[in-house]
mmCIF file of C-alpha atoms and ligand atoms in Angstrom:
data_model
loop_
_atom_site.group_PDB
_atom_site.id
_atom_site.type_symbol
_atom_site.label_atom_id
_atom_site.label_comp_id
_atom_site.label_asym_id
_atom_site.label_seq_id
_atom_site.Cartn_x
_atom_site.Cartn_y
_atom_site.Cartn_z
ATOM 1 C CA MET A 933 82.670 138.312 110.961
ATOM 2 C CA LEU A 934 81.116 141.398 108.834
ATOM 3 C CA ASP A 935 78.974 144.337 110.056
ATOM 4 C CA LYS A 936 75.954 146.168 108.014
ATOM 5 C CA ASN A 937 78.068 147.162 105.259
ATOM 6 C CA HIS A 938 79.885 144.479 103.983
ATOM 7 C CA ARG A 939 83.474 145.402 106.085
ATOM 8 C CA PHE A 940 84.736 142.681 107.851
ATOM 9 C CA ILE A 941 85.829 143.806 111.026
ATOM 10 C CA ASN A 942 89.234 142.379 111.759
ATOM 11 C CA TYR A 943 91.231 144.960 113.585
ATOM 12 C CA LEU A 944 91.225 146.363 117.445
ATOM 13 C CA ARG A 945 92.762 150.083 118.898
ATOM 14 C CA LEU A 946 92.983 149.462 122.796
ATOM 15 C CA SER A 947 93.609 152.309 124.303
ATOM 16 C CA ILE A 948 95.183 151.226 127.451
ATOM 17 C CA THR A 949 95.373 154.706 129.638
ATOM 18 C CA ASP A 950 94.308 158.499 128.887
ATOM 19 C CA ARG A 951 97.173 160.188 130.831
ATOM 20 C CA CYS A 952 100.204 161.211 128.701
ATOM 21 C CA ASN A 953 103.583 162.670 129.145
ATOM 22 C CA LEU A 954 103.076 165.571 126.238
ATOM 23 C CA ARG A 955 100.717 167.970 125.583
ATOM 24 C CA CYS A 956 99.660 168.222 120.902
ATOM 25 C CA ILE A 957 98.023 171.914 120.860
ATOM 26 C CA TYR A 958 95.420 169.811 118.539
ATOM 27 C CA CYS A 959 95.115 166.689 121.358
ATOM 28 C CA MET A 960 95.524 167.766 125.461
ATOM 29 C CA PRO A 961 95.572 171.150 126.656
ATOM 30 C CA ASP A 962 98.275 171.909 129.412
ATOM 31 C CA GLU A 963 96.274 172.846 132.064
ATOM 32 C CA GLY A 964 91.438 171.400 133.136
ATOM 33 C CA MET A 965 91.947 167.979 132.093
ATOM 34 C CA SER A 966 90.660 165.479 134.032
ATOM 35 C CA PHE A 967 91.306 161.988 134.195
ATOM 36 C CA ILE A 968 89.389 158.990 134.341
ATOM 37 C CA PRO A 969 89.597 158.078 138.459
ATOM 38 C CA HIS A 970 92.306 154.918 138.343
ATOM 39 C CA SER A 971 89.041 152.052 138.365
ATOM 40 C CA GLU A 972 87.870 153.471 135.733
ATOM 41 C CA ILE A 973 89.860 152.089 134.308
ATOM 42 C CA LEU A 974 89.789 149.025 132.279
ATOM 43 C CA THR A 975 92.828 147.012 134.835
ATOM 44 C CA TYR A 976 95.080 144.670 132.541
ATOM 45 C CA GLU A 977 93.449 141.562 133.002
ATOM 46 C CA GLU A 978 89.710 142.656 131.902
ATOM 47 C CA MET A 979 91.403 143.927 129.163
ATOM 48 C CA LEU A 980 93.089 140.318 127.987
ATOM 49 C CA HIS A 981 89.514 138.122 128.927
ATOM 50 C CA PHE A 982 87.923 140.547 126.715
ATOM 51 C CA VAL A 983 90.977 140.555 124.131
ATOM 52 C CA GLY A 984 89.919 136.769 124.168
ATOM 53 C CA LEU A 985 86.627 137.597 122.996
ATOM 54 C CA CYS A 986 87.866 139.816 120.244
ATOM 55 C CA ALA A 987 89.803 136.910 118.805
ATOM 56 C CA GLN A 988 86.561 134.636 118.915
ATOM 57 C CA LYS A 989 84.536 137.739 116.887
ATOM 58 C CA GLY A 990 87.305 137.822 113.745
ATOM 59 C CA ILE A 991 89.954 140.304 115.954
ATOM 60 C CA ARG A 992 93.109 139.344 114.204
ATOM 61 C CA LYS A 993 95.045 142.695 114.477
ATOM 62 C CA VAL A 994 95.605 144.856 118.325
ATOM 63 C CA ARG A 995 97.268 147.754 117.602
ATOM 64 C CA LEU A 996 97.758 149.919 121.836
ATOM 65 C CA THR A 997 96.945 152.997 121.793
ATOM 66 C CA GLY A 998 96.134 155.896 124.870
ATOM 67 C CA GLY A 999 97.465 158.106 126.127
ATOM 68 C CA GLU A 1000 100.911 157.032 125.877
ATOM 69 C CA PRO A 1001 100.403 153.314 126.351
ATOM 70 C CA LEU A 1002 103.973 153.244 128.079
ATOM 71 C CA ILE A 1003 103.561 155.806 130.746
ATOM 72 C CA ARG A 1004 100.691 152.906 132.785
ATOM 73 C CA LYS A 1005 102.726 150.973 135.096
ATOM 74 C CA GLY A 1006 103.363 147.579 133.635
ATOM 75 C CA VAL A 1007 103.280 147.662 130.334
ATOM 76 C CA ILE A 1008 105.898 144.993 129.304
ATOM 77 C CA GLY A 1009 104.061 142.289 130.983
ATOM 78 C CA PHE A 1010 101.171 143.718 130.035
ATOM 79 C CA LEU A 1011 102.136 143.123 126.416
ATOM 80 C CA GLU A 1012 104.083 139.049 127.045
ATOM 81 C CA ARG A 1013 100.484 138.023 128.080
ATOM 82 C CA LEU A 1014 98.770 139.833 124.910
ATOM 83 C CA CYS A 1015 101.045 138.362 122.522
ATOM 84 C CA LYS A 1016 99.923 135.869 124.001
ATOM 85 C CA VAL A 1017 96.152 135.336 123.625
ATOM 86 C CA GLU A 1018 94.953 132.816 121.110
ATOM 87 C CA GLY A 1019 94.400 133.545 117.350
ATOM 88 C CA LEU A 1020 96.131 136.591 117.035
ATOM 89 C CA ASP A 1021 98.501 137.616 114.281
ATOM 90 C CA GLU A 1022 100.037 141.305 114.916
ATOM 91 C CA ILE A 1023 100.599 142.770 118.200
ATOM 92 C CA SER A 1024 101.913 146.337 117.676
ATOM 93 C CA LEU A 1025 102.034 149.686 119.403
ATOM 94 C CA THR A 1026 101.981 153.850 119.139
ATOM 95 C CA THR A 1027 103.501 155.979 120.985
ATOM 96 C CA ASN A 1028 105.762 159.111 121.064
ATOM 97 C CA GLY A 1029 108.454 157.741 121.697
ATOM 98 C CA VAL A 1030 109.064 159.543 124.299
ATOM 99 C CA LEU A 1031 110.042 155.839 126.609
ATOM 100 C CA LEU A 1032 111.058 154.265 123.429
ATOM 101 C CA LYS A 1033 114.860 154.664 124.563
ATOM 102 C CA THR A 1034 114.178 152.552 127.981
ATOM 103 C CA PHE A 1035 111.562 150.164 125.862
ATOM 104 C CA ALA A 1036 112.780 149.740 122.918
ATOM 105 C CA ALA A 1037 114.595 145.864 123.844
ATOM 106 C CA ASP A 1038 111.973 144.941 126.429
ATOM 107 C CA ILE A 1039 109.347 145.374 123.641
ATOM 108 C CA LYS A 1040 110.219 144.009 121.176
ATOM 109 C CA ASN A 1041 110.940 141.201 123.222
ATOM 110 C CA CYS A 1042 107.931 140.347 123.488
ATOM 111 C CA GLY A 1043 107.192 139.862 119.630
ATOM 112 C CA ILE A 1044 106.226 143.485 118.533
ATOM 113 C CA CYS A 1045 107.701 144.385 115.636
ATOM 114 C CA ARG A 1046 105.974 147.038 114.261
ATOM 115 C CA ILE A 1047 105.679 149.731 116.090
ATOM 116 C CA ASN A 1048 104.603 153.910 115.221
ATOM 117 C CA VAL A 1049 106.131 156.590 116.442
ATOM 118 C CA SER A 1050 104.397 160.003 116.079
ATOM 119 C CA LEU A 1051 106.526 162.848 115.782
ATOM 120 C CA ASP A 1052 105.431 166.435 114.553
ATOM 121 C CA SER A 1053 108.297 168.261 113.984
ATOM 122 C CA LEU A 1054 112.303 166.852 113.388
ATOM 123 C CA LYS A 1055 113.221 170.672 115.258
ATOM 124 C CA SER A 1056 113.593 170.569 118.703
ATOM 125 C CA GLU A 1057 112.177 173.924 119.646
ATOM 126 C CA ARG A 1058 109.978 173.655 117.492
ATOM 127 C CA PHE A 1059 108.375 170.281 119.451
ATOM 128 C CA PHE A 1060 108.642 171.998 122.183
ATOM 129 C CA ARG A 1061 106.146 174.566 121.434
ATOM 130 C CA ILE A 1062 103.768 171.297 119.364
ATOM 131 C CA THR A 1063 104.500 169.135 122.372
ATOM 132 C CA GLY A 1064 104.259 170.954 125.426
ATOM 133 C CA ARG A 1065 107.671 169.351 126.489
ATOM 134 C CA ASP A 1066 111.129 169.375 125.675
ATOM 135 C CA TYR A 1067 111.581 165.631 124.767
ATOM 136 C CA PHE A 1068 112.662 166.350 121.322
ATOM 137 C CA GLU A 1069 116.596 164.402 121.984
ATOM 138 C CA ARG A 1070 114.580 161.664 124.529
ATOM 139 C CA VAL A 1071 111.900 160.601 120.911
ATOM 140 C CA TYR A 1072 115.036 160.461 118.870
ATOM 141 C CA GLU A 1073 116.971 158.664 120.665
ATOM 142 C CA GLY A 1074 114.472 156.649 121.065
ATOM 143 C CA LEU A 1075 114.364 155.941 117.325
ATOM 144 C CA ASP A 1076 117.369 155.125 117.142
ATOM 145 C CA GLU A 1077 116.663 152.430 119.781
ATOM 146 C CA ALA A 1078 114.446 150.700 118.017
ATOM 147 C CA GLU A 1079 115.990 151.225 114.924
ATOM 148 C CA HIS A 1080 118.796 149.456 116.541
ATOM 149 C CA VAL A 1081 116.793 146.749 118.737
ATOM 150 C CA GLY A 1082 116.097 145.736 115.507
ATOM 151 C CA PHE A 1083 112.813 146.977 113.933
ATOM 152 C CA SER A 1084 111.314 147.129 110.836
ATOM 153 C CA PRO A 1085 109.157 149.570 109.728
ATOM 154 C CA ILE A 1086 109.692 152.571 111.745
ATOM 155 C CA LYS A 1087 106.040 154.122 111.062
ATOM 156 C CA ILE A 1088 106.656 158.045 112.021
ATOM 157 C CA ASN A 1089 103.542 159.524 111.755
ATOM 158 C CA VAL A 1090 103.389 162.714 111.320
ATOM 159 C CA VAL A 1091 100.410 165.708 112.001
ATOM 160 C CA ALA A 1092 100.393 168.296 109.441
ATOM 161 C CA ILE A 1093 99.554 171.735 110.023
ATOM 162 C CA LYS A 1094 99.138 175.260 107.726
ATOM 163 C CA GLY A 1095 101.733 177.556 109.532
ATOM 164 C CA VAL A 1096 102.416 174.990 112.242
ATOM 165 C CA ASN A 1097 104.672 172.560 110.891
ATOM 166 C CA ASP A 1098 104.158 172.037 106.791
ATOM 167 C CA ASP A 1099 107.013 174.004 106.743
ATOM 168 C CA GLU A 1100 108.707 170.658 107.478
ATOM 169 C CA ILE A 1101 106.757 168.399 105.217
ATOM 170 C CA LEU A 1102 109.979 168.422 103.076
ATOM 171 C CA ASP A 1103 112.767 167.363 105.758
ATOM 172 C CA PHE A 1104 109.684 164.720 106.501
ATOM 173 C CA ALA A 1105 110.095 164.133 103.059
ATOM 174 C CA ARG A 1106 114.066 163.140 102.682
ATOM 175 C CA LEU A 1107 114.641 161.979 106.747
ATOM 176 C CA THR A 1108 113.216 158.031 104.304
ATOM 177 C CA LEU A 1109 116.195 158.637 102.015
ATOM 178 C CA GLU A 1110 118.360 158.644 104.912
ATOM 179 C CA LYS A 1111 116.815 156.371 107.250
ATOM 180 C CA PRO A 1112 114.296 153.123 106.321
ATOM 181 C CA TYR A 1113 111.999 155.101 108.701
ATOM 182 C CA HIS A 1114 108.000 154.830 106.165
ATOM 183 C CA VAL A 1115 107.441 158.474 106.995
ATOM 184 C CA ARG A 1116 103.186 159.005 106.873
ATOM 185 C CA PHE A 1117 101.411 161.977 106.710
ATOM 186 C CA ILE A 1118 98.470 162.540 108.578
ATOM 187 C CA GLU A 1119 95.719 165.238 108.268
ATOM 188 C CA LEU A 1120 94.454 167.270 110.796
ATOM 189 C CA MET A 1121 91.092 166.054 111.686
ATOM 190 C CA PRO A 1122 88.581 168.123 114.238
ATOM 191 C CA VAL A 1123 88.597 166.206 118.333
ATOM 192 C CA GLY A 1124 90.377 167.487 120.810
ATOM 193 C CA GLU A 1125 89.411 169.227 123.576
ATOM 194 C CA LYS A 1126 91.175 172.101 123.529
ATOM 195 C CA ASN A 1127 90.366 171.155 119.264
ATOM 196 C CA ILE A 1128 92.789 173.837 117.848
ATOM 197 C CA TRP A 1129 90.400 172.485 114.389
ATOM 198 C CA MET A 1130 90.091 175.223 111.993
ATOM 199 C CA ALA A 1131 89.588 174.912 108.536
ATOM 200 C CA ASP A 1132 92.059 177.483 108.084
ATOM 201 C CA ARG A 1133 94.344 174.846 109.733
ATOM 202 C CA PHE A 1134 93.807 172.336 107.778
ATOM 203 C CA ILE A 1135 96.455 171.008 104.465
ATOM 204 C CA SER A 1136 95.204 167.375 102.684
ATOM 205 C CA THR A 1137 97.519 165.179 101.944
ATOM 206 C CA LYS A 1138 97.157 165.755 98.343
ATOM 207 C CA GLU A 1139 98.241 168.908 98.832
ATOM 208 C CA ILE A 1140 101.424 167.293 100.755
ATOM 209 C CA PHE A 1141 101.416 164.732 97.664
ATOM 210 C CA LYS A 1142 101.648 168.405 95.370
ATOM 211 C CA ARG A 1143 104.789 169.559 97.508
ATOM 212 C CA ILE A 1144 106.947 166.333 97.406
ATOM 213 C CA GLU A 1145 106.927 166.427 94.040
ATOM 214 C CA THR A 1146 109.257 169.482 93.593
ATOM 215 C CA ILE A 1147 111.923 167.383 94.965
ATOM 216 C CA GLY A 1148 111.362 164.364 93.345
ATOM 217 C CA ALA A 1149 109.201 161.722 91.855
ATOM 218 C CA LEU A 1150 106.838 159.773 93.480
ATOM 219 C CA GLN A 1151 106.550 156.053 92.743
ATOM 220 C CA ALA A 1152 103.399 153.850 93.924
ATOM 221 C CA ILE A 1153 104.203 150.871 95.947
ATOM 222 C CA GLY A 1154 101.503 148.233 95.866
ATOM 223 C CA GLN A 1155 99.033 148.348 99.500
ATOM 224 C CA ASN A 1156 99.266 144.876 101.443
ATOM 225 C CA PRO A 1157 96.326 143.532 103.460
ATOM 226 C CA LEU A 1158 98.105 144.912 106.649
ATOM 227 C CA ASP A 1159 99.038 148.018 105.138
ATOM 228 C CA GLY A 1160 95.585 150.091 106.128
ATOM 229 C CA PRO A 1161 94.268 153.089 105.517
ATOM 230 C CA ALA A 1162 98.454 154.780 103.852
ATOM 231 C CA GLU A 1163 98.068 155.471 100.578
ATOM 232 C CA ARG A 1164 102.477 155.363 100.062
ATOM 233 C CA TYR A 1165 105.243 155.706 97.292
ATOM 234 C CA ALA A 1166 108.587 155.838 98.030
ATOM 235 C CA LEU A 1167 110.428 158.813 95.683
ATOM 236 C CA GLU A 1168 114.010 157.788 93.694
ATOM 237 C CA GLY A 1169 116.073 156.089 95.823
ATOM 238 C CA ALA A 1170 114.671 156.047 99.332
ATOM 239 C CA LYS A 1171 115.841 154.552 102.401
ATOM 240 C CA GLY A 1172 112.024 154.836 103.665
ATOM 241 C CA GLU A 1173 108.308 154.947 102.392
ATOM 242 C CA ILE A 1174 106.308 157.562 102.246
ATOM 243 C CA GLY A 1175 102.496 157.419 103.529
ATOM 244 C CA PHE A 1176 99.366 159.901 102.681
ATOM 245 C CA ILE A 1177 96.349 159.207 105.529
ATOM 246 C CA GLY A 1178 94.004 161.838 104.099
ATOM 247 C CA ALA A 1179 91.077 160.996 107.441
ATOM 248 C CA LEU A 1180 89.032 163.246 106.134
ATOM 249 C CA SER A 1181 89.415 164.206 102.493
ATOM 250 C CA ASN A 1182 90.035 161.113 101.222
ATOM 251 C CA HIS A 1183 88.138 159.085 104.093
ATOM 252 C CA PHE A 1184 88.939 155.566 104.074
ATOM 253 C CA CYS A 1185 85.398 154.350 105.823
ATOM 254 C CA ASP A 1186 84.593 151.996 103.504
ATOM 255 C CA ASN A 1187 87.005 149.628 103.440
ATOM 256 C CA CYS A 1188 87.605 150.683 107.378
ATOM 257 C CA ASN A 1189 88.503 147.260 109.384
ATOM 258 C CA ARG A 1190 88.017 148.515 112.849
ATOM 259 C CA LEU A 1191 87.177 149.215 116.475
ATOM 260 C CA ARG A 1192 88.091 150.799 119.477
ATOM 261 C CA LEU A 1193 88.402 149.850 123.036
ATOM 262 C CA THR A 1194 88.411 152.842 124.934
ATOM 263 C CA ALA A 1195 90.642 152.515 128.412
ATOM 264 C CA ASP A 1196 87.155 152.910 130.833
ATOM 265 C CA GLY A 1197 85.648 149.839 128.640
ATOM 266 C CA HIS A 1198 83.562 151.689 125.642
ATOM 267 C CA LEU A 1199 83.532 150.069 122.861
ATOM 268 C CA ARG A 1200 83.566 152.053 119.433
ATOM 269 C CA GLY A 1201 82.718 150.971 116.007
ATOM 270 C CA CYS A 1202 84.121 155.069 115.159
ATOM 271 C CA LEU A 1203 86.297 156.525 115.442
ATOM 272 C CA PHE A 1204 84.223 160.086 115.652
ATOM 273 C CA SER A 1205 80.976 158.669 116.776
ATOM 274 C CA ASP A 1206 79.455 159.131 120.638
ATOM 275 C CA GLN A 1207 77.466 155.060 120.174
ATOM 276 C CA GLU A 1208 79.451 153.442 121.644
ATOM 277 C CA THR A 1209 78.601 150.402 124.206
ATOM 278 C CA ASP A 1210 79.399 149.421 127.682
ATOM 279 C CA ILE A 1211 81.790 146.406 127.949
ATOM 280 C CA LYS A 1212 83.009 147.117 131.668
ATOM 281 C CA THR A 1213 80.278 147.196 133.836
ATOM 282 C CA PRO A 1214 78.920 143.667 132.494
ATOM 283 C CA LEU A 1215 82.551 142.818 132.759
ATOM 284 C CA ARG A 1216 82.509 144.231 135.969
ATOM 285 C CA GLU A 1217 79.127 142.036 136.746
ATOM 286 C CA SER A 1218 80.519 138.910 135.467
ATOM 287 C CA ARG A 1219 77.412 138.722 133.226
ATOM 288 C CA GLY A 1220 79.807 136.000 131.005
ATOM 289 C CA ASP A 1221 80.732 135.465 128.176
ATOM 290 C CA SER A 1222 77.826 135.163 126.019
ATOM 291 C CA TYR A 1223 76.693 138.396 126.566
ATOM 292 C CA LEU A 1224 79.211 140.649 125.511
ATOM 293 C CA LEU A 1225 80.257 138.803 122.500
ATOM 294 C CA SER A 1226 76.472 140.052 122.060
ATOM 295 C CA LEU A 1227 77.679 143.151 122.573
ATOM 296 C CA ILE A 1228 80.670 142.792 119.658
ATOM 297 C CA ASP A 1229 77.851 142.018 117.913
ATOM 298 C CA HIS A 1230 76.127 144.775 118.732
ATOM 299 C CA THR A 1231 78.866 146.761 118.145
ATOM 300 C CA ILE A 1232 80.581 145.401 115.355
ATOM 301 C CA LEU A 1233 76.924 145.365 113.120
ATOM 302 C CA ASN A 1234 75.916 148.785 113.988
ATOM 303 C CA LYS A 1235 79.573 150.239 113.364
ATOM 304 C CA PRO A 1236 77.935 153.706 111.304
ATOM 305 C CA LYS A 1237 78.729 153.866 107.266
ATOM 306 C CA ASP A 1238 81.541 156.474 107.432
ATOM 307 C CA HIS A 1239 82.243 159.252 109.834
ATOM 308 C CA GLY A 1240 80.135 161.563 108.320
ATOM 309 C CA LEU A 1241 82.769 164.692 108.155
ATOM 310 C CA VAL A 1242 82.215 165.303 104.493
ATOM 311 C CA LYS A 1243 78.586 165.872 104.508
ATOM 312 C CA SER A 1244 78.375 167.833 107.385
ATOM 313 C CA GLY A 1245 81.064 168.950 107.886
ATOM 314 C CA PRO A 1246 83.788 169.195 110.611
ATOM 315 C CA ARG A 1247 82.546 168.552 114.207
ATOM 316 C CA LYS A 1248 83.737 167.779 118.314
ATOM 317 C CA CYS A 1249 83.524 164.085 119.420
ATOM 318 C CA THR A 1250 82.184 164.534 122.820
ATOM 319 C CA ARG A 1251 85.444 162.408 124.174
ATOM 320 C CA PRO A 1252 88.792 163.388 123.530
ATOM 321 C CA MET A 1253 91.232 161.820 121.714
ATOM 322 C CA ASN A 1254 92.771 160.072 124.701
ATOM 323 C CA ARG A 1255 90.272 159.058 125.625
ATOM 324 C CA ILE A 1256 89.354 157.677 123.085
ATOM 325 C CA GLY A 1257 92.544 156.005 121.731
ATOM 326 C CA GLY A 1258 93.525 158.337 118.630
HETATM 327 N N1 SAM B 2438 100.477 158.798 122.837
HETATM 328 C C1 SAM B 2438 100.140 157.316 121.287
HETATM 329 C C2 SAM B 2438 100.767 158.600 120.225
HETATM 330 O O1 SAM B 2438 101.171 159.300 120.146
HETATM 331 O O2 SAM B 2438 101.110 157.720 118.999
HETATM 332 C C3 SAM B 2438 99.534 156.876 121.495
HETATM 333 C C4 SAM B 2438 97.574 158.172 121.310
HETATM 334 S S1 SAM B 2438 98.019 159.031 120.249
HETATM 335 C C5 SAM B 2438 96.000 160.105 119.820
HETATM 336 C C6 SAM B 2438 97.541 158.645 118.581
HETATM 337 C C7 SAM B 2438 98.188 159.547 117.358
HETATM 338 O O3 SAM B 2438 97.110 160.756 117.665
HETATM 339 C C8 SAM B 2438 98.866 161.135 117.363
HETATM 340 O O4 SAM B 2438 99.779 160.682 115.856
HETATM 341 C C9 SAM B 2438 98.569 162.034 117.252
HETATM 342 O O5 SAM B 2438 99.688 163.032 116.273
HETATM 343 C C10 SAM B 2438 96.297 161.790 116.621
HETATM 344 N N2 SAM B 2438 96.205 162.648 117.008
HETATM 345 C C11 SAM B 2438 96.043 163.190 118.422
HETATM 346 N N3 SAM B 2438 94.938 163.925 117.743
HETATM 347 C C12 SAM B 2438 94.346 164.014 116.953
HETATM 348 C C13 SAM B 2438 94.167 165.742 115.475
HETATM 349 N N4 SAM B 2438 93.068 165.720 116.012
HETATM 350 N N5 SAM B 2438 94.395 164.932 113.819
HETATM 351 C C14 SAM B 2438 94.296 164.257 113.493
HETATM 352 N N6 SAM B 2438 95.922 163.103 114.732
HETATM 353 C C15 SAM B 2438 95.569 163.516 116.418
#
């Protein structure tokens, strides 16, 4: 379905929980977090029903996110059922990788071939400092297991933060020489309750690109329609790729094809806009599919033209990232 700005909306990011087993400095504070009560979180049944309606409206790709999707009880059974929803072409998952070693084979067996693993450091101590948890080894073993069971490609998302992990940009780039990973550098975004957002922490993808070019030329790789917003490159002779997601500096709102469903059943047209449509209440009041379909239409039609951060500068969303679904 087309929105008012002639964008074709075919991608749903589905948050299945607001809880997480990490406490990344830019995302969730270690203390004082309140979580959505379980009764307010959509059940798997409710999500499946709603995804089926989204598929009727042209959604073809669904990505599970959170919080950390792999910590929700019963996630594998849910994935199995999600993979059977008629009309979907691709189902993928974003995870911090902590539970990947346990679940990689099951996820693959459900029919999911694409996973993104968020990993901001290749150093155990640094990982602990960023995430508040000593799970680096687990994540690394999870990546190995994912490779072993045949996930391809495995995308590694790195949020580059000046003074925190930017000295590892070249190490991440070099990793693509040895491993078939698609390492994607993501700009730090001004969301999150603890919000360490500060202009002097921000590194643009342009700056990251320049730093990587000091170790070798980056060759552009042709985009394909399912690539999403990353600009893709590779170092010569690399097994993997390097992607750049300039969410702020090079915003891709003109081509944004996404909707987001929060774990508590609110449909959003933009990560940065607090405009959302309550889906849970009508779902639970059994208002009927045609009403729910009209709410999807409404959200698509009113999808914000852009996130506005380039013009207005950084601002905080009311909901933190774990409650929206990153
Ligand atoms: N737990 C899963 C994971 O780690 O991928 C899914 C949810 S997490 C919120 C999704 C992504 O959002 C992660 O790659 C995380 O690094 C990113 N993220 C969270 N807060 C961010 C921020 N303020 N700026 C940029 N990326 C952020």
